[in-house]
Amino acid sequence: MKMQHVLESQQFTVPLLMEFFQRARSMEKIVARGGTMDYHDKIMATLFYRPSTRTRFSFEAAMYRLGGKVFSTEQANMFSSEVEGEQLEDTIRIISSFCDVIVLRSLESNGARRAAAVSTVPVMNAGDGAGGQHPTQALLDLYTIYRERRSLDGLSIAFIGELDQGRTARSLAYLLSKFDRVKIYFVSPPELQMKQDILDHLEANEVWYSLETGFENILGEVDVVYQTRIHPERVSDHSQLRRYMIDAGVLPKMKPDAMILHPLPRTVELDKTVDGDPRALYFRQAQNGLFVRMALLTMVLEDE
Ligand code: CP
């Protein structure tokens, strides 16, 4: 299962996802025994033009757990030669001559694709632009759901929040469209609803979806509540923000075996009073990022 680049969710097929989940599961066992030195001769570069806690640290921890080495700039827009006007293509050409894999969070929604076009080593899209994709996040989201539920067919999910620029929701919608009988509710203020390109993709793949302005009537229906951030300044009617917040008060309305996920970081849309509920899986979801990114690194670094 050698892969060249990881750029977008569409490149994963269902058989590939199933094989990938097995590989991520085996990484859990490797971490439990302290890691491996199998990739001691490999070097990963992380190049982040936007802030990150989970993605960058989990990729770096993943490489260390595999025995590899890392060099990094967490604020490439300040600490790389972009400050001097260097183009992304030149930066990638140079960095790819120093390492075996590049993890890139770019400012533009086609940044990872531009990088892959010139890189001599695999490129991992660690989240690109506003409204682009975040495929490695979607893979860990899907792994978290699969790990709990053992099947993705027939899944019912509510994406809540600022969906038009939500690269995690966009990437996960693409992955879910590959499974049977999936139902997707997009819950958002009208001005922040999911973009038409994703809706067109779902229609083309005969995936059921519904656009909602509140979650009151659907919370009791869904297997997964996928909460995302809302920047209040992007909502025209602030009195409506409360309609998109998950707190202890709404927990009784959810299914007893529902899952609450959030890619994090969170602000006010997911209250800390939820953290102790057994359905709150967002910290485990973030931890799964380590296993999923280890699996991804082994996929792109393995020998032919
Ligand atoms: N979920 C996610 O991408 O988090 P970071 O921005 O902290 O990497």
GROMACS .gro file of C-alpha atoms and ligand atoms in nm:
model
  312
    1MET     CA    1   0.000   0.000   0.000
    2LYS     CA    2   0.273   0.248  -0.098
    3MET     CA    3   0.139   0.604  -0.146
    4GLN     CA    4   0.314   0.896  -0.303
    5HIS     CA    5   0.142   1.207  -0.158
    6VAL     CA    6  -0.151   1.258   0.083
    7LEU     CA    7  -0.328   1.563  -0.057
    8GLU     CA    8  -0.705   1.511  -0.037
    9SER     CA    9  -0.962   1.266   0.097
   10GLN     CA   10  -1.082   1.166  -0.249
   11GLN     CA   11  -0.768   0.961  -0.310
   12PHE     CA   12  -0.870   0.699  -0.049
   13THR     CA   13  -1.087   0.403  -0.153
   14VAL     CA   14  -1.286   0.188   0.090
   15PRO     CA   15  -1.044  -0.111   0.063
   16LEU     CA   16  -0.752   0.126   0.117
   17LEU     CA   17  -0.925   0.277   0.422
   18MET     CA   18  -0.987  -0.067   0.573
   19GLU     CA   19  -0.624  -0.165   0.524
   20PHE     CA   20  -0.520   0.172   0.662
   21PHE     CA   21  -0.730   0.126   0.978
   22GLN     CA   22  -0.556  -0.206   1.042
   23ARG     CA   23  -0.223  -0.036   1.006
   24ALA     CA   24  -0.327   0.243   1.249
   25ARG     CA   25  -0.439  -0.023   1.498
   26SER     CA   26  -0.099  -0.190   1.475
   27MET     CA   27   0.062   0.149   1.547
   28GLU     CA   28  -0.130   0.162   1.876
   29LYS     CA   29   0.049  -0.158   1.974
   30ILE     CA   30   0.387  -0.022   1.863
   31VAL     CA   31   0.338   0.292   2.073
   32ALA     CA   32   0.230   0.080   2.373
   33ARG     CA   33   0.572  -0.085   2.366
   34GLY     CA   34   0.757   0.244   2.329
   35GLY     CA   35   0.795   0.270   1.951
   36THR     CA   36   1.027   0.121   1.691
   37MET     CA   37   1.355   0.215   1.525
   38ASP     CA   38   1.244   0.084   1.183
   39TYR     CA   39   1.260   0.433   1.026
   40HIS     CA   40   1.584   0.546   1.193
   41ASP     CA   41   1.728   0.651   0.855
   42LYS     CA   42   1.430   0.873   0.759
   43ILE     CA   43   1.391   1.248   0.808
   44MET     CA   44   1.063   1.440   0.811
   45ALA     CA   45   1.031   1.816   0.757
   46THR     CA   46   0.729   1.996   0.903
   47LEU     CA   47   0.657   2.328   0.737
   48PHE     CA   48   0.364   2.511   0.893
   49TYR     CA   49   0.252   2.852   0.763
   50ARG     CA   50  -0.038   2.858   1.012
   51PRO     CA   51  -0.054   2.776   1.385
   52SER     CA   52  -0.105   2.416   1.497
   53THR     CA   53  -0.092   2.218   1.817
   54ARG     CA   54  -0.236   1.876   1.735
   55THR     CA   55  -0.130   1.822   1.376
   56ARG     CA   56   0.231   1.932   1.399
   57PHE     CA   57   0.306   1.773   1.736
   58SER     CA   58   0.133   1.446   1.649
   59PHE     CA   59   0.319   1.422   1.317
   60GLU     CA   60   0.647   1.492   1.495
   61ALA     CA   61   0.571   1.247   1.776
   62ALA     CA   62   0.473   0.992   1.510
   63MET     CA   63   0.809   1.026   1.336
   64TYR     CA   64   0.998   0.998   1.664
   65ARG     CA   65   0.795   0.687   1.763
   66LEU     CA   66   0.896   0.534   1.429
   67GLY     CA   67   1.261   0.603   1.506
   68GLY     CA   68   1.300   0.883   1.250
   69LYS     CA   69   1.422   1.242   1.280
   70VAL     CA   70   1.246   1.575   1.238
   71PHE     CA   71   1.331   1.930   1.140
   72SER     CA   72   1.064   2.191   1.162
   73THR     CA   73   0.946   2.547   1.131
   74GLU     CA   74   0.619   2.616   1.307
   75GLN     CA   75   0.584   2.968   1.170
   76ALA     CA   76   0.713   2.937   0.817
   77ASN     CA   77   0.557   3.270   0.722
   78MET     CA   78   0.800   3.436   0.969
   79PHE     CA   79   1.096   3.196   0.986
   80SER     CA   80   1.145   3.081   0.628
   81SER     CA   81   1.269   3.267   0.322
   82GLU     CA   82   0.909   3.344   0.228
   83VAL     CA   83   0.974   3.661   0.428
   84GLU     CA   84   1.224   3.750   0.153
   85GLY     CA   85   0.965   3.677  -0.116
   86GLU     CA   86   1.062   3.318  -0.194
   87GLN     CA   87   0.791   3.121  -0.375
   88LEU     CA   88   0.652   2.802  -0.219
   89GLU     CA   89   0.781   2.595  -0.513
   90ASP     CA   90   1.142   2.699  -0.452
   91THR     CA   91   1.112   2.635  -0.078
   92ILE     CA   92   0.975   2.285  -0.142
   93ARG     CA   93   1.239   2.202  -0.404
   94ILE     CA   94   1.511   2.285  -0.152
   95ILE     CA   95   1.356   2.116   0.152
   96SER     CA   96   1.273   1.800  -0.042
   97SER     CA   97   1.643   1.761  -0.121
   98PHE     CA   98   1.713   1.744   0.256
   99CYS     CA   99   1.447   1.497   0.378
  100ASP     CA  100   1.227   1.196   0.299
  101VAL     CA  101   0.879   1.344   0.360
  102ILE     CA  102   0.734   1.695   0.395
  103VAL     CA  103   0.432   1.781   0.613
  104LEU     CA  104   0.287   2.112   0.498
  105ARG     CA  105   0.020   2.343   0.638
  106SER     CA  106  -0.011   2.613   0.377
  107LEU     CA  107  -0.199   2.940   0.357
  108GLU     CA  108  -0.365   2.859   0.024
  109SER     CA  109  -0.624   2.592  -0.048
  110ASN     CA  110  -0.410   2.449  -0.330
  111GLY     CA  111  -0.078   2.482  -0.144
  112ALA     CA  112  -0.024   2.108  -0.090
  113ARG     CA  113  -0.094   2.038  -0.456
  114ARG     CA  114   0.154   2.307  -0.565
  115ALA     CA  115   0.412   2.157  -0.331
  116ALA     CA  116   0.354   1.802  -0.456
  117ALA     CA  117   0.401   1.916  -0.816
  118VAL     CA  118   0.767   2.002  -0.751
  119SER     CA  119   0.864   1.790  -0.451
  120THR     CA  120   1.102   1.494  -0.494
  121VAL     CA  121   0.963   1.336  -0.173
  122PRO     CA  122   0.605   1.268  -0.054
  123VAL     CA  123   0.401   1.569   0.064
  124MET     CA  124   0.137   1.543   0.337
  125ASN     CA  125  -0.137   1.804   0.340
  126ALA     CA  126  -0.163   1.910   0.707
  127GLY     CA  127  -0.452   2.149   0.635
  128ASP     CA  128  -0.456   2.398   0.353
  129GLY     CA  129  -0.613   2.741   0.350
  130ALA     CA  130  -0.964   2.833   0.461
  131GLY     CA  131  -1.213   2.608   0.287
  132GLY     CA  132  -0.949   2.370   0.156
  133GLN     CA  133  -0.892   2.021   0.296
  134HIS     CA  134  -0.739   1.853   0.601
  135PRO     CA  135  -0.728   1.489   0.493
  136THR     CA  136  -0.512   1.353   0.776
  137GLN     CA  137  -0.759   1.501   1.027
  138ALA     CA  138  -1.050   1.337   0.840
  139LEU     CA  139  -0.866   1.004   0.850
  140LEU     CA  140  -0.826   1.024   1.226
  141ASP     CA  141  -1.190   1.130   1.261
  142LEU     CA  142  -1.302   0.832   1.056
  143TYR     CA  143  -1.067   0.598   1.244
  144THR     CA  144  -1.216   0.719   1.574
  145ILE     CA  145  -1.570   0.648   1.452
  146TYR     CA  146  -1.472   0.310   1.305
  147ARG     CA  147  -1.287   0.209   1.622
  148GLU     CA  148  -1.603   0.267   1.827
  149ARG     CA  149  -1.864   0.144   1.582
  150ARG     CA  150  -1.684  -0.119   1.371
  151SER     CA  151  -1.881  -0.011   1.063
  152LEU     CA  152  -1.932   0.310   0.870
  153ASP     CA  153  -2.226   0.199   0.654
  154GLY     CA  154  -2.555   0.343   0.777
  155LEU     CA  155  -2.383   0.615   0.982
  156SER     CA  156  -2.584   0.925   1.067
  157ILE     CA  157  -2.378   1.238   1.144
  158ALA     CA  158  -2.444   1.606   1.218
  159PHE     CA  159  -2.172   1.854   1.123
  160ILE     CA  160  -2.227   2.169   1.331
  161GLY     CA  161  -2.059   2.508   1.304
  162GLU     CA  162  -1.878   2.720   1.049
  163LEU     CA  163  -1.897   2.474   0.762
  164ASP     CA  164  -1.819   2.692   0.459
  165GLN     CA  165  -1.454   2.725   0.566
  166GLY     CA  166  -1.439   2.402   0.762
  167ARG     CA  167  -1.166   2.200   0.595
  168THR     CA  168  -1.207   1.910   0.842
  169ALA     CA  169  -1.581   1.882   0.773
  170ARG     CA  170  -1.517   1.905   0.400
  171SER     CA  171  -1.254   1.630   0.405
  172LEU     CA  172  -1.464   1.404   0.627
  173ALA     CA  173  -1.771   1.450   0.404
  174TYR     CA  174  -1.564   1.326   0.109
  175LEU     CA  175  -1.457   1.015   0.304
  176LEU     CA  176  -1.809   0.940   0.428
  177SER     CA  177  -1.947   0.962   0.075
  178LYS     CA  178  -1.766   0.633   0.001
  179PHE     CA  179  -1.986   0.432   0.239
  180ASP     CA  180  -2.344   0.305   0.203
  181ARG     CA  181  -2.660   0.459   0.352
  182VAL     CA  182  -2.476   0.747   0.520
  183LYS     CA  183  -2.695   1.040   0.632
  184ILE     CA  184  -2.535   1.383   0.678
  185TYR     CA  185  -2.696   1.685   0.847
  186PHE     CA  186  -2.516   2.016   0.796
  187VAL     CA  187  -2.616   2.245   1.085
  188SER     CA  188  -2.502   2.604   1.047
  189PRO     CA  189  -2.612   2.967   1.032
  190PRO     CA  190  -2.731   3.011   0.669
  191GLU     CA  191  -2.437   3.237   0.578
  192LEU     CA  192  -2.183   2.973   0.692
  193GLN     CA  193  -2.339   2.664   0.534
  194MET     CA  194  -2.143   2.392   0.356
  195LYS     CA  195  -2.028   2.499   0.009
  196GLN     CA  196  -2.195   2.381  -0.307
  197ASP     CA  197  -1.897   2.177  -0.432
  198ILE     CA  198  -1.938   1.932  -0.141
  199LEU     CA  199  -2.316   1.920  -0.184
  200ASP     CA  200  -2.269   1.849  -0.557
  201HIS     CA  201  -2.025   1.569  -0.471
  202LEU     CA  202  -2.274   1.414  -0.227
  203GLU     CA  203  -2.554   1.432  -0.484
  204ALA     CA  204  -2.332   1.275  -0.751
  205ASN     CA  205  -2.259   0.990  -0.508
  206GLU     CA  206  -2.624   0.957  -0.396
  207VAL     CA  207  -2.548   1.047  -0.035
  208TRP     CA  208  -2.848   1.172   0.167
  209TYR     CA  209  -2.794   1.516   0.324
  210SER     CA  210  -2.997   1.793   0.479
  211LEU     CA  211  -2.917   2.161   0.546
  212GLU     CA  212  -3.034   2.273   0.891
  213THR     CA  213  -3.027   2.599   1.085
  214GLY     CA  214  -3.049   2.432   1.428
  215PHE     CA  215  -2.993   2.090   1.586
  216GLU     CA  216  -3.303   2.069   1.810
  217ASN     CA  217  -3.485   1.821   1.588
  218ILE     CA  218  -3.193   1.600   1.488
  219LEU     CA  219  -2.977   1.549   1.799
  220GLY     CA  220  -3.178   1.241   1.895
  221GLU     CA  221  -3.130   1.092   1.546
  222VAL     CA  222  -2.755   1.101   1.489
  223ASP     CA  223  -2.475   0.860   1.577
  224VAL     CA  224  -2.207   1.131   1.561
  225VAL     CA  225  -2.220   1.496   1.661
  226TYR     CA  226  -1.923   1.657   1.483
  227GLN     CA  227  -1.888   2.001   1.640
  228THR     CA  228  -1.664   2.268   1.487
  229ARG     CA  229  -1.574   2.626   1.573
  230ILE     CA  230  -1.776   2.932   1.483
  231HIS     CA  231  -1.603   3.271   1.473
  232PRO     CA  232  -1.875   3.500   1.622
  233GLU     CA  233  -1.766   3.789   1.398
  234ARG     CA  234  -1.876   3.586   1.093
  235VAL     CA  235  -2.235   3.547   1.219
  236SER     CA  236  -2.473   3.830   1.136
  237ASP     CA  237  -2.719   3.761   1.421
  238HIS     CA  238  -2.522   3.694   1.742
  239SER     CA  239  -2.839   3.605   1.931
  240GLN     CA  240  -2.845   3.285   1.720
  241LEU     CA  241  -2.500   3.160   1.830
  242ARG     CA  242  -2.646   2.975   2.129
  243ARG     CA  243  -2.831   2.745   1.885
  244TYR     CA  244  -2.498   2.592   1.781
  245MET     CA  245  -2.346   2.532   2.125
  246ILE     CA  246  -2.311   2.188   2.282
  247ASP     CA  247  -2.324   2.193   2.662
  248ALA     CA  248  -2.443   1.965   2.941
  249GLY     CA  249  -2.798   2.090   2.883
  250VAL     CA  250  -2.827   1.926   2.541
  251LEU     CA  251  -2.666   1.592   2.635
  252PRO     CA  252  -2.998   1.428   2.740
  253LYS     CA  253  -3.130   1.489   2.387
  254MET     CA  254  -2.856   1.275   2.227
  255LYS     CA  255  -2.861   0.901   2.171
  256PRO     CA  256  -2.711   0.711   2.467
  257ASP     CA  257  -2.442   0.566   2.237
  258ALA     CA  258  -2.376   0.878   2.029
  259MET     CA  259  -2.023   1.013   1.983
  260ILE     CA  260  -1.928   1.377   2.027
  261LEU     CA  261  -1.629   1.469   1.813
  262HIS     CA  262  -1.449   1.800   1.757
  263PRO     CA  263  -1.125   1.849   1.560
  264LEU     CA  264  -1.019   2.111   1.819
  265PRO     CA  265  -0.917   2.372   1.918
  266ARG     CA  266  -1.252   2.470   2.068
  267THR     CA  267  -1.382   2.798   2.198
  268VAL     CA  268  -1.734   2.845   2.335
  269GLU     CA  269  -1.917   2.607   2.099
  270LEU     CA  270  -1.826   2.298   2.306
  271ASP     CA  271  -1.860   2.356   2.678
  272LYS     CA  272  -1.625   2.195   2.930
  273THR     CA  273  -1.931   2.058   3.114
  274VAL     CA  274  -1.946   1.798   2.834
  275ASP     CA  275  -1.593   1.665   2.891
  276GLY     CA  276  -1.688   1.408   3.155
  277ASP     CA  277  -1.965   1.252   2.947
  278PRO     CA  278  -1.871   0.906   2.813
  279ARG     CA  279  -1.986   1.016   2.467
  280ALA     CA  280  -1.726   1.297   2.458
  281LEU     CA  281  -1.450   1.141   2.249
  282TYR     CA  282  -1.262   1.448   2.125
  283PHE     CA  283  -0.952   1.397   2.338
  284ARG     CA  284  -0.927   1.033   2.232
  285GLN     CA  285  -0.987   1.153   1.875
  286ALA     CA  286  -0.685   1.385   1.904
  287GLN     CA  287  -0.475   1.102   2.051
  288ASN     CA  288  -0.573   0.881   1.757
  289GLY     CA  289  -0.397   1.141   1.543
  290LEU     CA  290  -0.067   0.992   1.658
  291PHE     CA  291  -0.152   0.639   1.541
  292VAL     CA  292  -0.309   0.757   1.217
  293ARG     CA  293  -0.011   0.978   1.129
  294MET     CA  294   0.233   0.699   1.211
  295ALA     CA  295   0.037   0.476   0.973
  296LEU     CA  296   0.044   0.748   0.704
  297LEU     CA  297   0.418   0.798   0.740
  298THR     CA  298   0.483   0.425   0.703
  299MET     CA  299   0.263   0.424   0.391
  300VAL     CA  300   0.462   0.693   0.215
  301LEU     CA  301   0.805   0.589   0.346
  302GLU     CA  302   0.791   0.217   0.284
  303ASP     CA  303   1.024   0.077   0.021
  304GLU     CA  304   0.883  -0.018  -0.320
  305CP      N1  305  -0.735   1.976   1.446
  305CP      C1  306  -0.625   2.048   1.412
  305CP      O1  307  -0.587   2.059   1.294
  305CP      O2  308  -0.564   2.106   1.518
  305CP      P1  309  -0.433   2.198   1.508
  305CP      O3  310  -0.473   2.323   1.434
  305CP      O4  311  -0.393   2.224   1.650
  305CP      O5  312  -0.329   2.122   1.432
   0.00000   0.00000   0.00000
